[in-house]
Amino acid sequence: YQGEVFFQSFAKVYILNKNKLRIINPPSRFQFSYQVNNHLYFQDHKIGLLEYRNGKMIALPETKIFNNGEIWGIIPFPNTKKLLISTLNDGLYVYDFKKVSRWNTEVNTFIKKHGSLGGVFLNNKFIINTPTNGIIKCDTTGKIIQHINLKNGLQNNVVLFSFVDSKHNLWLGLGNGIAFLNENSAFTRMGGYYNLSSVYAATIHKGHIYVATD
């Protein structure tokens, strides 16, 4: 980050620059760190979110709400200064650098039930990892678009990490391996994973696909 290498532990941040090492102590205890666009954030257990600026940790206002939980991911909203903050057990929040608001949406209802381990933004969709039920895709209003888990393609329901490669495809670090999702494909196959069997007819009605099977 900005020409320096950061090593973050719970107790300290070690910053390496041209064979010289600087150490930053947390106000209480670090949880995780997050690089978001050109900014670097840290979670502290008593102060909330901190931003690293010019060698110092600056507390961000109104973020102590996260002190009793764990932030596992921070994803920027497109074309705004807002951030989507993903917590392990308390759902999704929106932060505009003035206040924190719970994201009361369809996807947040799902995430509060299944948990969250961060995520990414890809092809105008938020992709949220869960520790128990694969990934969930939603639009910027929080409407669920797709749910991918063990039943329809993943080899494991534990999604620990997601990564977007240079061709805008999605890689997932799972509880027992790696999954690759070809997000650039024009086709989605709905076959045995969905227990469709043989399909004799299909129609689209009010945004939903209906199929007649044997």
PDB file of C-alpha atoms in Angstrom:
ATOM      1  CA  TYR A   1       0.000   0.000   0.000  1.00  0.00           C
ATOM      2  CA  GLN A   2       1.575   3.296  -1.203  1.00  0.00           C
ATOM      3  CA  GLY A   3       4.941   1.593  -1.660  1.00  0.00           C
ATOM      4  CA  GLU A   4       5.011  -0.044   1.771  1.00  0.00           C
ATOM      5  CA  VAL A   5       4.319  -3.624   2.886  1.00  0.00           C
ATOM      6  CA  PHE A   6       1.893  -4.063   5.786  1.00  0.00           C
ATOM      7  CA  PHE A   7       1.827  -7.073   8.107  1.00  0.00           C
ATOM      8  CA  GLN A   8      -1.190  -6.934  10.409  1.00  0.00           C
ATOM      9  CA  SER A   9      -1.567  -9.007  13.554  1.00  0.00           C
ATOM     10  CA  PHE A  10      -4.108  -8.605  16.341  1.00  0.00           C
ATOM     11  CA  ALA A  11      -1.466  -6.897  18.503  1.00  0.00           C
ATOM     12  CA  LYS A  12       0.451  -4.691  16.058  1.00  0.00           C
ATOM     13  CA  VAL A  13       0.868  -3.478  12.478  1.00  0.00           C
ATOM     14  CA  TYR A  14       4.359  -3.858  11.029  1.00  0.00           C
ATOM     15  CA  ILE A  15       5.189  -1.580   8.086  1.00  0.00           C
ATOM     16  CA  LEU A  16       8.189  -2.431   5.917  1.00  0.00           C
ATOM     17  CA  ASN A  17       9.716   0.265   3.712  1.00  0.00           C
ATOM     18  CA  LYS A  18      13.166  -0.146   2.108  1.00  0.00           C
ATOM     19  CA  ASN A  19      14.395  -2.564   4.776  1.00  0.00           C
ATOM     20  CA  LYS A  20      13.210  -0.285   7.580  1.00  0.00           C
ATOM     21  CA  LEU A  21      10.442  -1.463   9.900  1.00  0.00           C
ATOM     22  CA  ARG A  22       7.894   0.736  11.655  1.00  0.00           C
ATOM     23  CA  ILE A  23       5.418  -0.544  14.229  1.00  0.00           C
ATOM     24  CA  ILE A  24       1.952   0.821  15.009  1.00  0.00           C
ATOM     25  CA  ASN A  25       0.160  -0.302  18.155  1.00  0.00           C
ATOM     26  CA  PRO A  26      -3.639  -0.500  18.241  1.00  0.00           C
ATOM     27  CA  PRO A  27      -5.737   1.665  20.585  1.00  0.00           C
ATOM     28  CA  SER A  28      -6.916  -1.647  22.100  1.00  0.00           C
ATOM     29  CA  ARG A  29      -6.730  -4.661  19.772  1.00  0.00           C
ATOM     30  CA  PHE A  30      -6.811  -4.956  15.996  1.00  0.00           C
ATOM     31  CA  GLN A  31      -9.270  -7.330  14.366  1.00  0.00           C
ATOM     32  CA  PHE A  32      -8.760  -7.224  10.580  1.00  0.00           C
ATOM     33  CA  SER A  33      -7.607  -4.812   7.876  1.00  0.00           C
ATOM     34  CA  TYR A  34      -9.243  -3.897   4.574  1.00  0.00           C
ATOM     35  CA  GLN A  35      -7.876  -2.238   1.450  1.00  0.00           C
ATOM     36  CA  VAL A  36     -10.751  -0.449  -0.274  1.00  0.00           C
ATOM     37  CA  ASN A  37      -9.936   1.423  -3.481  1.00  0.00           C
ATOM     38  CA  ASN A  38      -7.064   3.711  -2.421  1.00  0.00           C
ATOM     39  CA  HIS A  39      -7.795   3.566   1.300  1.00  0.00           C
ATOM     40  CA  LEU A  40      -6.582   1.278   4.075  1.00  0.00           C
ATOM     41  CA  TYR A  41      -8.849   0.581   7.057  1.00  0.00           C
ATOM     42  CA  PHE A  42      -8.447  -1.338  10.316  1.00  0.00           C
ATOM     43  CA  GLN A  43     -10.972  -2.469  12.908  1.00  0.00           C
ATOM     44  CA  ASP A  44     -10.152  -1.785  16.542  1.00  0.00           C
ATOM     45  CA  HIS A  45     -12.141  -3.447  19.324  1.00  0.00           C
ATOM     46  CA  LYS A  46     -12.819  -0.204  21.228  1.00  0.00           C
ATOM     47  CA  ILE A  47     -12.491   2.625  18.706  1.00  0.00           C
ATOM     48  CA  GLY A  48     -14.313   1.112  15.739  1.00  0.00           C
ATOM     49  CA  LEU A  49     -12.922   1.658  12.262  1.00  0.00           C
ATOM     50  CA  LEU A  50      -9.586   3.380  11.724  1.00  0.00           C
ATOM     51  CA  GLU A  51      -8.099   4.730   8.504  1.00  0.00           C
ATOM     52  CA  TYR A  52      -4.350   4.752   7.942  1.00  0.00           C
ATOM     53  CA  ARG A  53      -3.319   8.215   6.747  1.00  0.00           C
ATOM     54  CA  ASN A  54       0.207   9.578   6.502  1.00  0.00           C
ATOM     55  CA  GLY A  55       1.587   7.146   9.039  1.00  0.00           C
ATOM     56  CA  LYS A  56      -1.210   7.558  11.594  1.00  0.00           C
ATOM     57  CA  MET A  57      -4.438   5.766  12.486  1.00  0.00           C
ATOM     58  CA  ILE A  58      -7.442   8.099  12.270  1.00  0.00           C
ATOM     59  CA  ALA A  59     -10.710   7.047  13.933  1.00  0.00           C
ATOM     60  CA  LEU A  60     -13.748   7.143  11.658  1.00  0.00           C
ATOM     61  CA  PRO A  61     -16.884   8.689  13.203  1.00  0.00           C
ATOM     62  CA  GLU A  62     -19.849   6.650  14.430  1.00  0.00           C
ATOM     63  CA  THR A  63     -18.195   3.251  13.894  1.00  0.00           C
ATOM     64  CA  LYS A  64     -18.065   2.045  17.500  1.00  0.00           C
ATOM     65  CA  ILE A  65     -21.267   0.167  16.694  1.00  0.00           C
ATOM     66  CA  PHE A  66     -18.986  -2.604  15.407  1.00  0.00           C
ATOM     67  CA  ASN A  67     -17.059  -2.996  18.669  1.00  0.00           C
ATOM     68  CA  ASN A  68     -18.930  -6.119  19.773  1.00  0.00           C
ATOM     69  CA  GLY A  69     -18.534  -7.948  16.467  1.00  0.00           C
ATOM     70  CA  GLU A  70     -16.197  -8.745  13.611  1.00  0.00           C
ATOM     71  CA  ILE A  71     -16.067  -6.955  10.277  1.00  0.00           C
ATOM     72  CA  TRP A  72     -15.078  -9.454   7.610  1.00  0.00           C
ATOM     73  CA  GLY A  73     -15.382  -7.287   4.528  1.00  0.00           C
ATOM     74  CA  ILE A  74     -15.779  -3.719   3.290  1.00  0.00           C
ATOM     75  CA  ILE A  75     -17.035  -3.250  -0.274  1.00  0.00           C
ATOM     76  CA  PRO A  76     -17.500   0.172  -1.946  1.00  0.00           C
ATOM     77  CA  PHE A  77     -20.846   1.048  -3.462  1.00  0.00           C
ATOM     78  CA  PRO A  78     -20.400   2.029  -7.134  1.00  0.00           C
ATOM     79  CA  ASN A  79     -20.415   5.743  -7.979  1.00  0.00           C
ATOM     80  CA  THR A  80     -20.831   6.831  -4.353  1.00  0.00           C
ATOM     81  CA  LYS A  81     -18.684   7.356  -1.275  1.00  0.00           C
ATOM     82  CA  LYS A  82     -20.694   4.788   0.679  1.00  0.00           C
ATOM     83  CA  LEU A  83     -19.299   1.492   1.917  1.00  0.00           C
ATOM     84  CA  LEU A  84     -21.069  -1.838   2.397  1.00  0.00           C
ATOM     85  CA  ILE A  85     -19.768  -3.336   5.644  1.00  0.00           C
ATOM     86  CA  SER A  86     -20.136  -7.081   6.129  1.00  0.00           C
ATOM     87  CA  THR A  87     -20.100  -8.480   9.667  1.00  0.00           C
ATOM     88  CA  LEU A  88     -19.752 -12.087  10.724  1.00  0.00           C
ATOM     89  CA  ASN A  89     -22.942 -12.456  12.760  1.00  0.00           C
ATOM     90  CA  ASP A  90     -24.839  -9.160  12.617  1.00  0.00           C
ATOM     91  CA  GLY A  91     -25.582  -8.692   8.940  1.00  0.00           C
ATOM     92  CA  LEU A  92     -24.785  -5.895   6.510  1.00  0.00           C
ATOM     93  CA  TYR A  93     -24.439  -2.166   7.126  1.00  0.00           C
ATOM     94  CA  VAL A  94     -24.040   0.953   4.982  1.00  0.00           C
ATOM     95  CA  TYR A  95     -21.554   3.636   6.045  1.00  0.00           C
ATOM     96  CA  ASP A  96     -21.425   7.134   4.517  1.00  0.00           C
ATOM     97  CA  PHE A  97     -18.616   8.413   6.811  1.00  0.00           C
ATOM     98  CA  LYS A  98     -21.195  10.266   8.915  1.00  0.00           C
ATOM     99  CA  LYS A  99     -23.390   7.457  10.219  1.00  0.00           C
ATOM    100  CA  VAL A 100     -23.830   3.702  10.066  1.00  0.00           C
ATOM    101  CA  SER A 101     -27.188   2.277   8.943  1.00  0.00           C
ATOM    102  CA  ARG A 102     -28.360  -1.301   8.863  1.00  0.00           C
ATOM    103  CA  TRP A 103     -28.983  -2.352   5.235  1.00  0.00           C
ATOM    104  CA  ASN A 104     -32.616  -3.424   5.613  1.00  0.00           C
ATOM    105  CA  THR A 105     -32.926  -5.447   2.431  1.00  0.00           C
ATOM    106  CA  GLU A 106     -33.787  -8.929   1.204  1.00  0.00           C
ATOM    107  CA  VAL A 107     -30.149  -9.981   1.139  1.00  0.00           C
ATOM    108  CA  ASN A 108     -29.531  -8.777   4.696  1.00  0.00           C
ATOM    109  CA  THR A 109     -32.315 -11.019   5.975  1.00  0.00           C
ATOM    110  CA  PHE A 110     -30.483 -13.957   4.384  1.00  0.00           C
ATOM    111  CA  ILE A 111     -27.049 -12.875   5.672  1.00  0.00           C
ATOM    112  CA  LYS A 112     -28.259 -12.363   9.257  1.00  0.00           C
ATOM    113  CA  LYS A 113     -29.416 -15.978   9.211  1.00  0.00           C
ATOM    114  CA  HIS A 114     -26.343 -17.545   7.581  1.00  0.00           C
ATOM    115  CA  GLY A 115     -23.484 -15.169   8.496  1.00  0.00           C
ATOM    116  CA  SER A 116     -20.991 -13.395   6.267  1.00  0.00           C
ATOM    117  CA  LEU A 117     -17.276 -13.612   5.508  1.00  0.00           C
ATOM    118  CA  GLY A 118     -16.919 -10.537   3.303  1.00  0.00           C
ATOM    119  CA  GLY A 119     -17.244 -10.427  -0.457  1.00  0.00           C
ATOM    120  CA  VAL A 120     -16.614  -8.484  -3.654  1.00  0.00           C
ATOM    121  CA  PHE A 121     -18.406  -6.300  -6.215  1.00  0.00           C
ATOM    122  CA  LEU A 122     -18.507  -7.734  -9.730  1.00  0.00           C
ATOM    123  CA  ASN A 123     -20.609  -7.003 -12.833  1.00  0.00           C
ATOM    124  CA  ASN A 124     -22.867  -4.569 -10.961  1.00  0.00           C
ATOM    125  CA  LYS A 125     -23.561  -7.134  -8.237  1.00  0.00           C
ATOM    126  CA  PHE A 126     -22.468  -7.612  -4.658  1.00  0.00           C
ATOM    127  CA  ILE A 127     -21.244 -11.159  -4.032  1.00  0.00           C
ATOM    128  CA  ILE A 128     -21.328 -12.038  -0.332  1.00  0.00           C
ATOM    129  CA  ASN A 129     -19.502 -15.053   1.115  1.00  0.00           C
ATOM    130  CA  THR A 130     -21.151 -17.078   3.864  1.00  0.00           C
ATOM    131  CA  PRO A 131     -19.617 -19.566   6.324  1.00  0.00           C
ATOM    132  CA  THR A 132     -22.557 -21.976   6.022  1.00  0.00           C
ATOM    133  CA  ASN A 133     -24.430 -21.558   2.723  1.00  0.00           C
ATOM    134  CA  GLY A 134     -22.205 -20.690  -0.249  1.00  0.00           C
ATOM    135  CA  ILE A 135     -22.440 -17.240  -1.826  1.00  0.00           C
ATOM    136  CA  ILE A 136     -25.316 -14.895  -2.460  1.00  0.00           C
ATOM    137  CA  LYS A 137     -25.492 -12.375  -5.304  1.00  0.00           C
ATOM    138  CA  CYS A 138     -27.578  -9.219  -5.036  1.00  0.00           C
ATOM    139  CA  ASP A 139     -27.999  -5.907  -6.831  1.00  0.00           C
ATOM    140  CA  THR A 140     -27.221  -2.502  -5.318  1.00  0.00           C
ATOM    141  CA  THR A 141     -30.724  -2.301  -3.819  1.00  0.00           C
ATOM    142  CA  GLY A 142     -30.175  -5.546  -1.887  1.00  0.00           C
ATOM    143  CA  LYS A 143     -32.455  -7.721  -4.046  1.00  0.00           C
ATOM    144  CA  ILE A 144     -31.194 -11.305  -4.277  1.00  0.00           C
ATOM    145  CA  ILE A 145     -30.269 -12.338  -7.832  1.00  0.00           C
ATOM    146  CA  GLN A 146     -28.645 -15.736  -7.367  1.00  0.00           C
ATOM    147  CA  HIS A 147     -27.703 -18.175  -4.621  1.00  0.00           C
ATOM    148  CA  ILE A 148     -24.871 -20.632  -5.304  1.00  0.00           C
ATOM    149  CA  ASN A 149     -24.065 -23.365  -2.799  1.00  0.00           C
ATOM    150  CA  LEU A 150     -23.427 -27.093  -2.464  1.00  0.00           C
ATOM    151  CA  LYS A 151     -26.764 -27.954  -4.066  1.00  0.00           C
ATOM    152  CA  ASN A 152     -26.038 -26.207  -7.341  1.00  0.00           C
ATOM    153  CA  GLY A 153     -22.328 -26.444  -8.010  1.00  0.00           C
ATOM    154  CA  LEU A 154     -19.964 -25.661  -5.141  1.00  0.00           C
ATOM    155  CA  GLN A 155     -18.060 -28.549  -3.577  1.00  0.00           C
ATOM    156  CA  ASN A 156     -18.424 -26.970  -0.118  1.00  0.00           C
ATOM    157  CA  ASN A 157     -20.748 -24.470   1.575  1.00  0.00           C
ATOM    158  CA  VAL A 158     -17.960 -22.708   3.508  1.00  0.00           C
ATOM    159  CA  VAL A 159     -16.764 -19.712   1.452  1.00  0.00           C
ATOM    160  CA  LEU A 160     -13.821 -18.071   3.213  1.00  0.00           C
ATOM    161  CA  PHE A 161     -12.624 -15.709   0.489  1.00  0.00           C
ATOM    162  CA  SER A 162     -13.574 -14.363  -2.938  1.00  0.00           C
ATOM    163  CA  PHE A 163     -11.279 -12.911  -5.574  1.00  0.00           C
ATOM    164  CA  VAL A 164     -11.896 -11.235  -8.955  1.00  0.00           C
ATOM    165  CA  ASP A 165      -9.207 -11.962 -11.542  1.00  0.00           C
ATOM    166  CA  SER A 166      -8.016  -9.793 -14.447  1.00  0.00           C
ATOM    167  CA  LYS A 167     -10.703 -11.233 -16.746  1.00  0.00           C
ATOM    168  CA  HIS A 168     -13.485 -10.455 -14.256  1.00  0.00           C
ATOM    169  CA  ASN A 169     -14.110 -14.048 -13.298  1.00  0.00           C
ATOM    170  CA  LEU A 170     -14.688 -15.134  -9.720  1.00  0.00           C
ATOM    171  CA  TRP A 171     -12.511 -17.431  -7.605  1.00  0.00           C
ATOM    172  CA  LEU A 172     -13.674 -18.722  -4.223  1.00  0.00           C
ATOM    173  CA  GLY A 173     -11.568 -20.077  -1.385  1.00  0.00           C
ATOM    174  CA  LEU A 174     -13.665 -22.808   0.203  1.00  0.00           C
ATOM    175  CA  GLY A 175     -13.454 -24.929   3.326  1.00  0.00           C
ATOM    176  CA  ASN A 176     -11.922 -27.746   1.266  1.00  0.00           C
ATOM    177  CA  GLY A 177     -10.568 -26.302  -1.954  1.00  0.00           C
ATOM    178  CA  ILE A 178     -10.961 -23.642  -4.654  1.00  0.00           C
ATOM    179  CA  ALA A 179     -13.921 -22.941  -6.936  1.00  0.00           C
ATOM    180  CA  PHE A 180     -13.899 -21.034 -10.226  1.00  0.00           C
ATOM    181  CA  LEU A 181     -17.027 -19.258 -11.504  1.00  0.00           C
ATOM    182  CA  ASN A 182     -16.949 -18.131 -15.124  1.00  0.00           C
ATOM    183  CA  GLU A 183     -18.806 -14.845 -14.729  1.00  0.00           C
ATOM    184  CA  ASN A 184     -18.148 -13.906 -18.361  1.00  0.00           C
ATOM    185  CA  SER A 185     -20.122 -16.816 -19.775  1.00  0.00           C
ATOM    186  CA  ALA A 186     -23.346 -15.946 -21.575  1.00  0.00           C
ATOM    187  CA  PHE A 187     -24.872 -19.234 -20.409  1.00  0.00           C
ATOM    188  CA  THR A 188     -26.149 -20.601 -17.128  1.00  0.00           C
ATOM    189  CA  ARG A 189     -26.855 -24.318 -16.963  1.00  0.00           C
ATOM    190  CA  MET A 190     -29.754 -25.396 -14.800  1.00  0.00           C
ATOM    191  CA  GLY A 191     -29.653 -29.160 -14.886  1.00  0.00           C
ATOM    192  CA  GLY A 192     -29.160 -31.900 -12.348  1.00  0.00           C
ATOM    193  CA  TYR A 193     -28.116 -29.477  -9.620  1.00  0.00           C
ATOM    194  CA  TYR A 194     -31.649 -28.081  -9.652  1.00  0.00           C
ATOM    195  CA  ASN A 195     -33.320 -31.503  -9.923  1.00  0.00           C
ATOM    196  CA  LEU A 196     -35.049 -30.413 -13.111  1.00  0.00           C
ATOM    197  CA  SER A 197     -34.869 -33.763 -14.879  1.00  0.00           C
ATOM    198  CA  SER A 198     -36.203 -33.487 -18.474  1.00  0.00           C
ATOM    199  CA  VAL A 199     -37.654 -30.091 -19.406  1.00  0.00           C
ATOM    200  CA  TYR A 200     -40.551 -29.961 -21.874  1.00  0.00           C
ATOM    201  CA  ALA A 201     -41.468 -26.287 -21.759  1.00  0.00           C
ATOM    202  CA  ALA A 202     -40.312 -22.999 -20.247  1.00  0.00           C
ATOM    203  CA  THR A 203     -41.657 -19.491 -19.968  1.00  0.00           C
ATOM    204  CA  ILE A 204     -40.777 -16.195 -18.324  1.00  0.00           C
ATOM    205  CA  HIS A 205     -43.505 -14.506 -16.281  1.00  0.00           C
ATOM    206  CA  LYS A 206     -43.002 -11.310 -14.258  1.00  0.00           C
ATOM    207  CA  GLY A 207     -39.249 -11.788 -14.035  1.00  0.00           C
ATOM    208  CA  HIS A 208     -39.337 -15.471 -13.059  1.00  0.00           C
ATOM    209  CA  ILE A 209     -38.516 -18.552 -15.128  1.00  0.00           C
ATOM    210  CA  TYR A 210     -41.024 -21.423 -14.983  1.00  0.00           C
ATOM    211  CA  VAL A 211     -40.231 -24.867 -16.416  1.00  0.00           C
ATOM    212  CA  ALA A 212     -42.389 -27.909 -17.045  1.00  0.00           C
ATOM    213  CA  THR A 213     -40.592 -31.179 -16.380  1.00  0.00           C
ATOM    214  CA  ASP A 214     -41.319 -34.879 -16.386  1.00  0.00           C
TER     215      ASP A 214
END
